[in-house]
PDB file of C-alpha atoms in Angstrom:
ATOM      1  CA  MET N1139     110.368 134.727 143.282  1.00 58.00           C
ATOM      2  CA  SER N1140     113.399 132.673 142.356  1.00 61.00           C
ATOM      3  CA  SER N1141     114.822 135.510 140.234  1.00 68.00           C
ATOM      4  CA  PHE N1142     114.761 137.790 143.298  1.00 63.00           C
ATOM      5  CA  PHE N1143     116.701 135.281 145.395  1.00 60.00           C
ATOM      6  CA  ASP N1144     119.090 134.570 142.525  1.00 64.00           C
ATOM      7  CA  SER N1145     119.772 138.317 142.223  1.00 66.00           C
ATOM      8  CA  GLN N1146     120.599 138.507 145.946  1.00 61.00           C
ATOM      9  CA  VAL N1147     123.171 135.704 145.991  1.00 59.00           C
ATOM     10  CA  GLY N1148     126.053 138.065 145.206  1.00 62.00           C
ATOM     11  CA  ARG N1149     124.945 140.466 147.947  1.00 69.00           C
ATOM     12  CA  GLY N1150     125.477 138.058 150.818  1.00 74.00           C
ATOM     13  CA  LYS N1151     123.280 135.736 152.795  1.00 88.00           C
ATOM     14  CA  PHE N1152     120.260 136.267 155.023  1.00 91.00           C
ATOM     15  CA  ASP N1153     120.433 136.187 158.820  1.00 95.00           C
ATOM     16  CA  TYR N1154     116.690 136.514 159.506  1.00 95.00           C
ATOM     17  CA  PHE N1155     113.432 135.760 157.805  1.00 95.00           C
ATOM     18  CA  ILE N1156     110.128 136.920 159.308  1.00 95.00           C
ATOM     19  CA  HIS N1157     107.048 136.047 157.316  1.00 95.00           C
ATOM     20  CA  CYS N1158     103.532 137.186 158.150  1.00 91.00           C
ATOM     21  CA  ALA N1159     101.650 137.357 154.830  1.00 87.00           C
ATOM     22  CA  SER N1160      98.163 135.920 155.171  1.00 91.00           C
ATOM     23  CA  ILE N1161      94.595 136.061 153.944  1.00 91.00           C
ATOM     24  CA  MET N1162      91.436 134.885 155.661  1.00 88.00           C
ATOM     25  CA  HIS N1163      87.969 134.020 154.371  1.00 89.00           C
ATOM     26  CA  LEU N1164      85.475 133.189 157.082  1.00 89.00           C
ATOM     27  CA  LYS N1165      82.586 130.951 156.151  1.00 93.00           C
ATOM     28  CA  ARG N1166      81.301 127.470 156.689  1.00 96.00           C
ATOM     29  CA  PHE N1167      83.495 124.807 155.098  1.00 96.00           C
ATOM     30  CA  GLU N1168      80.832 123.607 152.672  1.00 97.00           C
ATOM     31  CA  ASP N1169      80.203 127.165 151.470  1.00 97.00           C
ATOM     32  CA  PHE N1170      83.750 127.632 150.154  1.00 97.00           C
ATOM     33  CA  THR N1171      84.386 127.370 146.449  1.00 97.00           C
ATOM     34  CA  TRP N1172      87.435 125.360 145.481  1.00 97.00           C
ATOM     35  CA  GLU N1173      88.991 128.559 144.109  1.00 97.00           C
ATOM     36  CA  GLU N1174      88.641 130.257 147.516  1.00 97.00           C
ATOM     37  CA  ILE N1175      90.197 127.261 149.256  1.00 97.00           C
ATOM     38  CA  GLU N1176      93.105 127.223 146.811  1.00 97.00           C
ATOM     39  CA  ARG N1177      93.702 130.945 147.253  1.00 97.00           C
ATOM     40  CA  VAL N1178      93.911 130.688 151.060  1.00 96.00           C
ATOM     41  CA  LEU N1179      96.126 127.600 150.825  1.00 97.00           C
ATOM     42  CA  ASN N1180      98.393 129.228 148.238  1.00 97.00           C
ATOM     43  CA  VAL N1181      98.898 132.493 150.119  1.00 95.00           C
ATOM     44  CA  ASN N1182      99.081 131.157 153.672  1.00 96.00           C
ATOM     45  CA  LEU N1183     100.861 127.839 153.235  1.00 97.00           C
ATOM     46  CA  VAL N1184     102.132 127.102 149.723  1.00 97.00           C
ATOM     47  CA  GLY N1185     103.582 130.597 149.248  1.00 96.00           C
ATOM     48  CA  THR N1186     105.374 130.355 152.574  1.00 96.00           C
ATOM     49  CA  ILE N1187     106.816 126.971 151.653  1.00 97.00           C
ATOM     50  CA  GLN N1188     107.949 128.341 148.280  1.00 96.00           C
ATOM     51  CA  LEU N1189     109.666 131.315 149.932  1.00 94.00           C
ATOM     52  CA  LEU N1190     111.404 129.093 152.468  1.00 96.00           C
ATOM     53  CA  HIS N1191     112.506 126.650 149.779  1.00 96.00           C
ATOM     54  CA  LEU N1192     114.162 129.510 147.914  1.00 93.00           C
ATOM     55  CA  LEU N1193     115.515 131.281 150.993  1.00 94.00           C
ATOM     56  CA  ILE N1194     117.009 128.517 153.128  1.00 95.00           C
ATOM     57  CA  PRO N1195     119.963 127.809 150.797  1.00 94.00           C
ATOM     58  CA  HIS N1196     120.824 131.526 151.085  1.00 93.00           C
ATOM     59  CA  MET N1197     120.646 131.698 154.883  1.00 95.00           C
ATOM     60  CA  ASN N1198     123.658 132.054 157.091  1.00 95.00           C
ATOM     61  CA  ASP N1199     124.279 129.364 159.644  1.00 97.00           C
ATOM     62  CA  ASN N1200     122.858 130.372 163.042  1.00 97.00           C
ATOM     63  CA  GLY N1201     120.083 132.326 161.306  1.00 97.00           C
ATOM     64  CA  ARG N1202     116.527 132.785 162.496  1.00 98.00           C
ATOM     65  CA  ILE N1203     113.202 132.017 160.817  1.00 98.00           C
ATOM     66  CA  VAL N1204     109.966 133.334 162.324  1.00 98.00           C
ATOM     67  CA  LEU N1205     106.599 132.498 160.775  1.00 98.00           C
ATOM     68  CA  PHE N1206     103.254 133.919 161.818  1.00 96.00           C
ATOM     69  CA  SER N1207     100.614 131.394 162.705  1.00 96.00           C
ATOM     70  CA  SER N1208      97.402 132.163 164.597  1.00 94.00           C
ATOM     71  CA  ALA N1209      95.906 131.481 167.999  1.00 92.00           C
ATOM     72  CA  VAL N1210      92.825 130.139 166.199  1.00 90.00           C
ATOM     73  CA  THR N1211      94.720 126.887 165.598  1.00 92.00           C
ATOM     74  CA  PHE N1212      94.303 126.155 169.315  1.00 91.00           C
ATOM     75  CA  LYS N1213      90.540 126.700 169.305  1.00 88.00           C
ATOM     76  CA  ASN N1214      87.714 125.016 167.443  1.00 84.00           C
ATOM     77  CA  LEU N1215      86.097 128.085 165.930  1.00 85.00           C
ATOM     78  CA  GLU N1216      83.249 127.894 163.467  1.00 90.00           C
ATOM     79  CA  ASN N1217      83.972 129.362 159.996  1.00 92.00           C
ATOM     80  CA  TYR N1218      87.764 129.274 160.422  1.00 91.00           C
ATOM     81  CA  SER N1219      88.375 125.775 159.005  1.00 95.00           C
ATOM     82  CA  ILE N1220      90.482 126.633 155.961  1.00 96.00           C
ATOM     83  CA  TYR N1221      92.388 129.513 157.575  1.00 95.00           C
ATOM     84  CA  SER N1222      93.069 127.456 160.694  1.00 95.00           C
ATOM     85  CA  ALA N1223      94.237 124.483 158.618  1.00 96.00           C
ATOM     86  CA  THR N1224      96.805 126.631 156.824  1.00 97.00           C
ATOM     87  CA  LYS N1225      98.126 128.066 160.066  1.00 96.00           C
ATOM     88  CA  ALA N1226      98.295 124.631 161.705  1.00 96.00           C
ATOM     89  CA  GLY N1227     100.252 123.515 158.645  1.00 97.00           C
ATOM     90  CA  LEU N1228     102.755 126.303 159.291  1.00 97.00           C
ATOM     91  CA  ASP N1229     103.130 125.213 162.915  1.00 97.00           C
ATOM     92  CA  SER N1230     103.865 121.666 161.781  1.00 97.00           C
ATOM     93  CA  LEU N1231     106.341 122.957 159.198  1.00 98.00           C
ATOM     94  CA  VAL N1232     108.110 124.948 161.932  1.00 98.00           C
ATOM     95  CA  LYS N1233     108.655 121.788 163.982  1.00 98.00           C
ATOM     96  CA  SER N1234     110.020 119.801 161.045  1.00 98.00           C
ATOM     97  CA  LEU N1235     112.271 122.591 159.776  1.00 98.00           C
ATOM     98  CA  ALA N1236     113.595 123.191 163.291  1.00 98.00           C
ATOM     99  CA  ARG N1237     114.806 119.586 163.307  1.00 98.00           C
ATOM    100  CA  GLU N1238     116.154 119.718 159.742  1.00 98.00           C
ATOM    101  CA  LEU N1239     117.980 123.049 160.086  1.00 98.00           C
ATOM    102  CA  GLY N1240     119.201 122.599 163.647  1.00 98.00           C
ATOM    103  CA  GLY N1241     122.526 121.197 162.457  1.00 98.00           C
ATOM    104  CA  ARG N1242     123.250 124.574 160.867  1.00 98.00           C
ATOM    105  CA  GLY N1243     122.204 126.395 164.037  1.00 98.00           C
ATOM    106  CA  ILE N1244     119.183 127.910 162.280  1.00 98.00           C
ATOM    107  CA  THR N1245     116.214 128.269 164.600  1.00 98.00           C
ATOM    108  CA  VAL N1246     112.648 128.119 163.329  1.00 98.00           C
ATOM    109  CA  ASN N1247     109.709 129.314 165.414  1.00 98.00           C
ATOM    110  CA  SER N1248     106.198 130.656 164.986  1.00 98.00           C
ATOM    111  CA  ILE N1249     104.183 133.345 166.677  1.00 97.00           C
ATOM    112  CA  ALA N1250     100.443 132.792 167.013  1.00 95.00           C
ATOM    113  CA  PRO N1251      98.765 136.095 167.814  1.00 93.00           C
ATOM    114  CA  GLY N1252      95.181 136.423 168.890  1.00 88.00           C
ATOM    115  CA  PHE N1253      92.846 138.998 167.403  1.00 81.00           C
ATOM    116  CA  ILE N1254      94.643 142.180 166.338  1.00 82.00           C
ATOM    117  CA  ALA N1255      92.675 144.833 164.466  1.00 70.00           C
ATOM    118  CA  THR N1256      94.269 144.826 160.990  1.00 68.00           C
ATOM    119  CA  LYS N1257      93.038 144.596 157.398  1.00 66.00           C
ATOM    120  CA  LEU N1258      93.161 140.808 157.796  1.00 62.00           C
ATOM    121  CA  THR N1259      90.629 140.915 160.629  1.00 64.00           C
ATOM    122  CA  ASP N1260      88.270 143.538 159.134  1.00 62.00           C
ATOM    123  CA  SER N1261      85.633 140.833 158.635  1.00 65.00           C
ATOM    124  CA  VAL N1262      85.330 140.331 162.416  1.00 65.00           C
ATOM    125  CA  LYS N1263      85.959 143.942 163.479  1.00 66.00           C
ATOM    126  CA  ASP N1264      82.380 144.200 164.775  1.00 70.00           C
ATOM    127  CA  ARG N1265      83.225 141.429 167.296  1.00 72.00           C
ATOM    128  CA  GLU N1266      86.370 143.132 168.641  1.00 73.00           C
ATOM    129  CA  GLN N1267      84.992 143.898 172.114  1.00 76.00           C
ATOM    130  CA  GLU N1268      83.565 140.386 172.444  1.00 78.00           C
ATOM    131  CA  LEU N1269      86.979 138.949 171.556  1.00 75.00           C
ATOM    132  CA  ILE N1270      88.735 141.277 174.003  1.00 76.00           C
ATOM    133  CA  ASN N1271      86.347 140.167 176.758  1.00 80.00           C
ATOM    134  CA  GLN N1272      87.519 136.550 176.261  1.00 80.00           C
ATOM    135  CA  ARG N1273      91.038 137.526 177.321  1.00 76.00           C
ATOM    136  CA  SER N1274      92.511 137.360 180.769  1.00 76.00           C
ATOM    137  CA  ILE N1275      93.989 140.800 180.065  1.00 83.00           C
ATOM    138  CA  LYS N1276      90.986 142.701 178.766  1.00 86.00           C
ATOM    139  CA  LYS N1277      92.508 145.200 176.405  1.00 86.00           C
ATOM    140  CA  PRO N1278      93.277 145.312 172.683  1.00 83.00           C
ATOM    141  CA  LEU N1279      96.215 143.318 171.393  1.00 84.00           C
ATOM    142  CA  LEU N1280      98.434 145.603 169.316  1.00 86.00           C
ATOM    143  CA  PRO N1281     101.273 144.820 166.905  1.00 89.00           C
ATOM    144  CA  ARG N1282     103.712 146.351 169.427  1.00 91.00           C
ATOM    145  CA  HIS N1283     102.820 143.548 171.853  1.00 92.00           C
ATOM    146  CA  LEU N1284     104.521 141.094 169.476  1.00 94.00           C
ATOM    147  CA  GLU N1285     107.809 143.007 169.376  1.00 95.00           C
ATOM    148  CA  PRO N1286     109.295 141.565 172.615  1.00 96.00           C
ATOM    149  CA  ILE N1287     108.912 137.947 171.517  1.00 96.00           C
ATOM    150  CA  ILE N1288     110.261 138.710 168.037  1.00 97.00           C
ATOM    151  CA  THR N1289     113.254 140.500 169.573  1.00 96.00           C
ATOM    152  CA  CYS N1290     113.840 137.552 171.881  1.00 97.00           C
ATOM    153  CA  ILE N1291     113.649 134.956 169.086  1.00 97.00           C
ATOM    154  CA  LEU N1292     116.058 136.927 166.876  1.00 97.00           C
ATOM    155  CA  ASP N1293     118.610 137.427 169.652  1.00 95.00           C
ATOM    156  CA  GLU N1294     121.729 135.276 169.376  1.00 92.00           C
ATOM    157  CA  GLY N1295     121.182 134.217 172.992  1.00 95.00           C
ATOM    158  CA  SER N1296     118.028 132.376 171.826  1.00 96.00           C
ATOM    159  CA  GLU N1297     120.021 129.760 169.953  1.00 96.00           C
ATOM    160  CA  MET N1298     118.308 126.950 171.860  1.00 97.00           C
ATOM    161  CA  ILE N1299     114.752 128.168 171.252  1.00 98.00           C
ATOM    162  CA  THR N1300     113.511 126.359 168.162  1.00 98.00           C
ATOM    163  CA  GLY N1301     110.472 124.435 166.976  1.00 98.00           C
ATOM    164  CA  GLN N1302     108.170 126.469 169.218  1.00 97.00           C
ATOM    165  CA  CYS N1303     104.878 128.248 168.713  1.00 96.00           C
ATOM    166  CA  PHE N1304     104.425 131.292 170.932  1.00 96.00           C
ATOM    167  CA  VAL N1305     100.781 132.242 171.530  1.00 94.00           C
ATOM    168  CA  ILE N1306     100.379 135.958 172.222  1.00 91.00           C
ATOM    169  CA  ASP N1307      96.694 136.623 172.832  1.00 85.00           C
ATOM    170  CA  GLY N1308      96.213 138.148 176.262  1.00 85.00           C
ATOM    171  CA  GLY N1309      95.434 134.816 177.889  1.00 84.00           C
ATOM    172  CA  VAL N1310      92.636 133.329 175.770  1.00 83.00           C
ATOM    173  CA  VAL N1311      94.563 130.205 174.851  1.00 79.00           C
ATOM    174  CA  THR N1312      96.251 128.502 177.762  1.00 74.00           C
ATOM    175  CA  ARG N1313      97.980 125.181 177.280  1.00 66.00           C
TER     176      ARG N1313
END
């Protein structure tokens, strides 16, 4: 990864970074192998930290960082322990980085979507209607429903919005 960032230095700096890579294994905590735990941690949390560590020195002042968390961090769902822990870690990272990078005008926020039918959620696809029925707005959540909040966060007028986690789930999580 560092060679990619090193090769980009001469091309200018970054204004935005949106990161949504993730994997999810659903099973009871005690049924995980250590290798499975490490893989989820490495993709969802460690990899994100590595990318940010390489990227931040190459970001323009007043830039924007958006990480994808998950609405499951606000619920106590069975079989989501490792996945939820990694996403909660990202939310905590967002708060700390928002404080650390605020002096440069860089905002750092996360988006925590509810269930969206994607490859990531194939393992719970059979529960889609049940999950939709838990929402205040009883219809599928689509990737396009995330676009307005992303657009808002990236807008230069959002310079004072930082350290926040925006839950977009049709009204399942209310806080």
